[in-house]
Coordinates of N, CA and C and ligand atoms in Angstrom, one line a residue:
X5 N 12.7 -10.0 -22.1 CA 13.0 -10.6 -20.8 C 12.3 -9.7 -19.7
X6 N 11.7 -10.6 -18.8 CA 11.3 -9.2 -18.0 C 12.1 -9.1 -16.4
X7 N 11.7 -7.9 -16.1 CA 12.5 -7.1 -14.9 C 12.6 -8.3 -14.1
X8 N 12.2 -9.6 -13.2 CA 12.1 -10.0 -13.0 C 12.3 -11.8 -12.9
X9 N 12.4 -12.3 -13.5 CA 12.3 -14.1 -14.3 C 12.1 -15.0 -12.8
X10 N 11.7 -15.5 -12.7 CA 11.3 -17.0 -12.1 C 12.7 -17.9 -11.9
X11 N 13.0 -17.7 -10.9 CA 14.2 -18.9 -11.1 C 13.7 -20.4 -10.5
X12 N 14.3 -21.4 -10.4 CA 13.4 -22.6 -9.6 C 14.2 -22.9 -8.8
X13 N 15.0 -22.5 -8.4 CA 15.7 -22.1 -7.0 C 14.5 -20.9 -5.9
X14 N 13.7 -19.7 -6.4 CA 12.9 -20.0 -5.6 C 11.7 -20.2 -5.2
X15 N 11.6 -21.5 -5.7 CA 10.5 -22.7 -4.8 C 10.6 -23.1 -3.7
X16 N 9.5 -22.9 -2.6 CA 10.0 -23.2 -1.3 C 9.2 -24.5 -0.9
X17 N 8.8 -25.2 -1.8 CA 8.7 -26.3 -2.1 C 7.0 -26.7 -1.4
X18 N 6.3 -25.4 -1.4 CA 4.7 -25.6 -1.2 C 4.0 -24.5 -2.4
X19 N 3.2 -25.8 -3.4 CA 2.6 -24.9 -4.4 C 2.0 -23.7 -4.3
X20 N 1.2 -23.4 -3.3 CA 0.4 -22.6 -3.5 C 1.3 -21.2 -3.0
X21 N 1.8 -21.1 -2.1 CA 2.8 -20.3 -1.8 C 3.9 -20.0 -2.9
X22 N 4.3 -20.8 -3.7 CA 5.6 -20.4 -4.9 C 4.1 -19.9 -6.0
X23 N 2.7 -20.3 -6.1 CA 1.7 -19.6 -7.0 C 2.0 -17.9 -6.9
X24 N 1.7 -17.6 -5.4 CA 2.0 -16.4 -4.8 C 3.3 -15.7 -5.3
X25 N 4.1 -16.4 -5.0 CA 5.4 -15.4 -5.5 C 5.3 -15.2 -6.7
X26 N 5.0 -16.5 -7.5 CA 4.6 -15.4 -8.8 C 3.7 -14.9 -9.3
X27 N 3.0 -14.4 -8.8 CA 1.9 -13.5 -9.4 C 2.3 -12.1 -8.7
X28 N 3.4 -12.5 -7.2 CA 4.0 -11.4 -7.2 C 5.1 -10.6 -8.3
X29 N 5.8 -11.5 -8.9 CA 6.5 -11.1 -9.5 C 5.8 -10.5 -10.7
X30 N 5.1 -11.1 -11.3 CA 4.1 -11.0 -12.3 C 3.7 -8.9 -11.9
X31 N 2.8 -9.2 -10.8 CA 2.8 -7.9 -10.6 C 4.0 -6.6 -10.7
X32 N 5.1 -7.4 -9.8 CA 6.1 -6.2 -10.3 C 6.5 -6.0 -11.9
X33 N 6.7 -6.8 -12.7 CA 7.3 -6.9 -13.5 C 6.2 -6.2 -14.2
X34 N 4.9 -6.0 -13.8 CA 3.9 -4.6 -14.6 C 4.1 -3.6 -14.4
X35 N 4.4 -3.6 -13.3 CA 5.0 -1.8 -12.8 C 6.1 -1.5 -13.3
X36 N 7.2 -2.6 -13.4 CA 7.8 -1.7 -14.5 C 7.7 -1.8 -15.6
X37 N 7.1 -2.5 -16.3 CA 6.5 -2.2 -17.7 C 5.6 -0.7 -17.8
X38 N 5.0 -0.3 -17.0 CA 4.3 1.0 -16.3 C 5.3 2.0 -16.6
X39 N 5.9 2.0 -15.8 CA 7.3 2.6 -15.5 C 8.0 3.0 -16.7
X40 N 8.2 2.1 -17.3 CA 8.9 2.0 -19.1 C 8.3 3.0 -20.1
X41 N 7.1 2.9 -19.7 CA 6.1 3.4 -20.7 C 6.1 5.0 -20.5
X42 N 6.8 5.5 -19.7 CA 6.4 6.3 -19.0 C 5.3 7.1 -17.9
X43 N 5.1 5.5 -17.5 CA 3.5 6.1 -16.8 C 3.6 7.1 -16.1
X44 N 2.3 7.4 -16.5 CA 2.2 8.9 -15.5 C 1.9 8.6 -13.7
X45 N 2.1 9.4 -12.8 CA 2.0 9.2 -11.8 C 0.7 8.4 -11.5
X46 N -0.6 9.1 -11.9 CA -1.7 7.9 -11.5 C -1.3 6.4 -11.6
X47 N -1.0 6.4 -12.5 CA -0.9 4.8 -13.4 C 0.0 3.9 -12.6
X48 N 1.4 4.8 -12.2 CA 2.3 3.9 -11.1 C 1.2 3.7 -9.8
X49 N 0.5 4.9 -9.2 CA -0.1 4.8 -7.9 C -0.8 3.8 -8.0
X50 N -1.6 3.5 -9.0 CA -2.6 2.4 -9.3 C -1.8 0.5 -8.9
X51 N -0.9 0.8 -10.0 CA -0.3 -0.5 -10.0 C 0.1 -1.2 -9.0
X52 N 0.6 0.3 -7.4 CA 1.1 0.5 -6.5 C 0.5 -0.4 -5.4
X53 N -0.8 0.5 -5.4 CA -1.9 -0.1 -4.4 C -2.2 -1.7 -4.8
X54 N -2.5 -1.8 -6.3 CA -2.1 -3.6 -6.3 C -1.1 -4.3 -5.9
X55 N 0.2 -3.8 -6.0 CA 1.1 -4.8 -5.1 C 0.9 -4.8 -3.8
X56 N 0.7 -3.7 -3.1 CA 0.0 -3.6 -1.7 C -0.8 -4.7 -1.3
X57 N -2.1 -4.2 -2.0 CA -3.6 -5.5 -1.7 C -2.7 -6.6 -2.1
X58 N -2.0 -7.4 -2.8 CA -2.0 -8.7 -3.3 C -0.7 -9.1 -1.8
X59 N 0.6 -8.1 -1.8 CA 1.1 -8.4 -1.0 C 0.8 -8.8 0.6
X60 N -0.4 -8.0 1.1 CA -0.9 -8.2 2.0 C -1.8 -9.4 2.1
X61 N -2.4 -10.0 1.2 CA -3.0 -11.0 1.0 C -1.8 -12.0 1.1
X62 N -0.9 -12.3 0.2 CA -0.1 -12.9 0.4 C 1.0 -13.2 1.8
X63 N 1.2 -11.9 2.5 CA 1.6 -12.5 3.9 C 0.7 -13.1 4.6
X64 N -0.5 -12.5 4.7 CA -1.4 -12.6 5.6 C -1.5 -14.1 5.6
X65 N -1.6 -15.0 4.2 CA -1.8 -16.6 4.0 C -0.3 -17.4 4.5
X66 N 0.4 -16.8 4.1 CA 2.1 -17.0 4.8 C 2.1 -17.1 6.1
X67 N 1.2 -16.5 7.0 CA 1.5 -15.9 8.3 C 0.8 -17.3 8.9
X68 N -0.4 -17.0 8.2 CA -1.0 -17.7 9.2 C -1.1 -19.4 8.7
X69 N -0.1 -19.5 8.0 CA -0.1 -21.2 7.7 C 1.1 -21.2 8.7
X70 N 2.4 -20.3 8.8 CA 3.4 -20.5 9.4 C 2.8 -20.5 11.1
X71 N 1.9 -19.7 11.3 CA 1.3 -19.8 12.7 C 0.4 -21.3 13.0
X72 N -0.4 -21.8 12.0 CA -1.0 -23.0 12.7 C 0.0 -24.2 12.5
X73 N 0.9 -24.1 12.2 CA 2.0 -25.0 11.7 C 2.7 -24.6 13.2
X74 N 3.1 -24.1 14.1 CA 3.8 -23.8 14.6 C 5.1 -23.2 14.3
X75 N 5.8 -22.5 13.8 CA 6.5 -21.9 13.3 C 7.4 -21.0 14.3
X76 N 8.7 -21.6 14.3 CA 9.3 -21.1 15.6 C 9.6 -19.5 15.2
X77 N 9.8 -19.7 14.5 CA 10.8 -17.8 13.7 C 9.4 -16.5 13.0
X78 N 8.5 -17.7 13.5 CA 7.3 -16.4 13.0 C 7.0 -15.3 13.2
X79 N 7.6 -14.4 14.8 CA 8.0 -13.2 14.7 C 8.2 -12.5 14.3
X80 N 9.5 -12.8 13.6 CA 10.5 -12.2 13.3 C 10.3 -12.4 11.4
X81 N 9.8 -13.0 11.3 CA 9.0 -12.9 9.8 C 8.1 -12.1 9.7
X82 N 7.3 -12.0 10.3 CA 6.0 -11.3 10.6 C 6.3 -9.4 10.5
X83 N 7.9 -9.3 11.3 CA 8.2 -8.1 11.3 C 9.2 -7.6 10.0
X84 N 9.6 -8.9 9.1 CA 10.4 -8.5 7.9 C 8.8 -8.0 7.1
X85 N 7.9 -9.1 6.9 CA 6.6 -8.5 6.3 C 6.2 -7.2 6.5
X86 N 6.4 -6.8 7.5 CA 5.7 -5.5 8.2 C 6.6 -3.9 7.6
X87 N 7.4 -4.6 7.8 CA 8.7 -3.5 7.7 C 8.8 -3.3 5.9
X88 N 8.5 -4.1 5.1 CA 8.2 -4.2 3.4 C 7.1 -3.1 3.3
X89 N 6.1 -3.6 4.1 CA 4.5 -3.0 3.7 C 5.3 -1.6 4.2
X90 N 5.5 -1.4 4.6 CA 5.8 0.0 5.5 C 6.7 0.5 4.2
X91 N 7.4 0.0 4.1 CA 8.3 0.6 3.0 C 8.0 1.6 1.5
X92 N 7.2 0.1 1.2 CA 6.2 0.4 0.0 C 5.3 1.3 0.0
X93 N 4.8 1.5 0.9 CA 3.4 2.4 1.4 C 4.4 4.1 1.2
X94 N 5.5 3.9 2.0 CA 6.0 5.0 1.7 C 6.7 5.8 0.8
X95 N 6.9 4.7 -0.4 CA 7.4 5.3 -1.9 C 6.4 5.2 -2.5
X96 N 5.1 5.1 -2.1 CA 3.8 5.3 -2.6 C 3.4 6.3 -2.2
X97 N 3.5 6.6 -1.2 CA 3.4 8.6 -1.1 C 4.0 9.5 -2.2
X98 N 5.7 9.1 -2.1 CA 6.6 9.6 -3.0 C 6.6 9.5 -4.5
X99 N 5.8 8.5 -4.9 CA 5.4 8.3 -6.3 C 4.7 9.5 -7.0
X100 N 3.6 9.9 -5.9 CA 2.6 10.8 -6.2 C 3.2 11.8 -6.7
X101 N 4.5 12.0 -6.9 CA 5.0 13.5 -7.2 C 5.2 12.8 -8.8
X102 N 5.2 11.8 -9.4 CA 5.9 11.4 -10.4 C 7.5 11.3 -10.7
X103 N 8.2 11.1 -9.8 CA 9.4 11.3 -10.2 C 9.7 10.5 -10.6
X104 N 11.2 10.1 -11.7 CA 11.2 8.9 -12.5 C 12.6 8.2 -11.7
X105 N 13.1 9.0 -10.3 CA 13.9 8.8 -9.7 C 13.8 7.5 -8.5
X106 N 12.1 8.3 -7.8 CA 11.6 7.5 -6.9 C 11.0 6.3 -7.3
X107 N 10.7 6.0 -9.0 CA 10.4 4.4 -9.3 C 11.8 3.7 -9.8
X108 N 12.7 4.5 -10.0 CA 14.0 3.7 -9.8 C 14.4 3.2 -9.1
X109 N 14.4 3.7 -8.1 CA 14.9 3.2 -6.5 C 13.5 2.2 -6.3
X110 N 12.6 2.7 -6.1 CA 11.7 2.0 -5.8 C 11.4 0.2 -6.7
X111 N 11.7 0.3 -8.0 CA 11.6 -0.9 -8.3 C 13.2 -1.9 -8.4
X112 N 14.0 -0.9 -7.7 CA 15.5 -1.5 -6.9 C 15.3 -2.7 -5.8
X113 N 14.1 -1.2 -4.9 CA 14.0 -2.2 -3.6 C 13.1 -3.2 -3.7
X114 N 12.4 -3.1 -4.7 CA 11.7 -4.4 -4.7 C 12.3 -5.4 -5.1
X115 N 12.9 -5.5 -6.3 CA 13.9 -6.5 -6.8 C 14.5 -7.3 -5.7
X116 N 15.6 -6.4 -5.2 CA 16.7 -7.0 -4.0 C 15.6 -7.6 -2.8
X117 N 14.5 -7.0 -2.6 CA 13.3 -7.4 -1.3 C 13.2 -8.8 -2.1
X118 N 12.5 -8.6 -2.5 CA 11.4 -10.4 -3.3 C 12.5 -11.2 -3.3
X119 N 13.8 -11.1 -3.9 CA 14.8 -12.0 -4.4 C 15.2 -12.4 -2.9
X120 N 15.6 -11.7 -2.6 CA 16.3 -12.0 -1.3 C 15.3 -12.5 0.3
X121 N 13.9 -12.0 0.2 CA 13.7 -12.6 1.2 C 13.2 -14.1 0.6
X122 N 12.2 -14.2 -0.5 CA 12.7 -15.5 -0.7 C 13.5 -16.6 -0.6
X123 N 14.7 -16.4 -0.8 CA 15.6 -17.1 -0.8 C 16.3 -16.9 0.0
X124 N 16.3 -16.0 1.1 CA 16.7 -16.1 2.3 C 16.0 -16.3 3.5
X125 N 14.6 -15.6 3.8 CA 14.1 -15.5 4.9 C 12.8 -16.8 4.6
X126 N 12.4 -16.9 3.2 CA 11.4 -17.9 3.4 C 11.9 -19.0 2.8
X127 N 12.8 -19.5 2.9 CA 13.2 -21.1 2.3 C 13.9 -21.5 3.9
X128 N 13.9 -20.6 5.1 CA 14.4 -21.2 6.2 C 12.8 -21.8 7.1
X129 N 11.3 -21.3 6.3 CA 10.3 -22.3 6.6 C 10.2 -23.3 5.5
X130 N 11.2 -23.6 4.5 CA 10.7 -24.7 3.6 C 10.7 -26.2 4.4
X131 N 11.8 -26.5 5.2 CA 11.8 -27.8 5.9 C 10.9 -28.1 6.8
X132 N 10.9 -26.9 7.4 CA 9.5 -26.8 8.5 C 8.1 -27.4 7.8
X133 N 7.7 -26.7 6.9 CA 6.2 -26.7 6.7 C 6.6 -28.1 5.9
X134 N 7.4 -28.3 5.1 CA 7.1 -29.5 3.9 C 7.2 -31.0 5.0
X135 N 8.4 -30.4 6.1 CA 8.1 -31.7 7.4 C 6.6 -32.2 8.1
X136 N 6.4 -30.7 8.3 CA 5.3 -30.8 8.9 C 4.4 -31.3 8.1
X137 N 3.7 -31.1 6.4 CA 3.0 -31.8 5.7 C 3.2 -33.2 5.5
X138 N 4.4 -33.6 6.0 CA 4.7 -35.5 5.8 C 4.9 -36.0 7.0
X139 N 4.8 -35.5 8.1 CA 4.3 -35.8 9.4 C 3.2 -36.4 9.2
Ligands
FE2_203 FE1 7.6 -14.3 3.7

């Protein structure tokens, strides 16, 4: 079973965006397979910077479909995204020492992050965009 599973609860009911979440998950669920294995610090740093680049790709297409859509709450999304990258970036410093403490916590907060803003912060644009596509 991995660190992660797919539930279909969260589908926010636009393919290409639930594609995204999972290949996000997909990616975490390497890192801690990484992690398991005991990877050495490079090897987490590595996997690190991929959730980075892919995450950033991924808001970046989130953002700006929520922005040409009009998207009343897109601020305030914009600054949950921001405030993640920030996060991660900085148990990506902290990794660099290897500790097996800081990928504990660290693949904590990602868990409770992914799970929760899915299904909290991005299923409150699911009516929005899927309205707006049947407009
Ligand atoms: Fe989001």
């Amino acid at each position: 079973m991995s660190f992660i599973e797919w539930r279909s609860e969260f589908s926010v009911g636009v393919q290409e965006i639930d594609t995204q979440h999972r290949r996000l998950l997909d990616i975490i669920n390497q890192m801690h397979e990484a992690m398991k294995m005991g990877g050495k610090a490079g090897a987490v740093t590595e996997v690190i910077n991929d959730l980075i680049g892919y995450t950033r790709y991924h808001f970046a297409y989130e953002e700006k479909l929520l922005e040409g859509t009009g998207y009343p709450e897109l601020e305030e999304h914009r600054r949950k995204h921001r405030a993640m990258v920030a996060q991660v970036e900085a148990f990506r410093s902290q990794a660099k020492t290897g500790s097996a403490a800081v990928s504990l916590k660290l693949m904590g907060f990602l868990k409770d992050w992914l799970t929760r803003h899915i299904l909290e912060t991005d299923k409150r644009y699911s009516a929005h965009l899927t309205g707006y596509r049947a407009a």
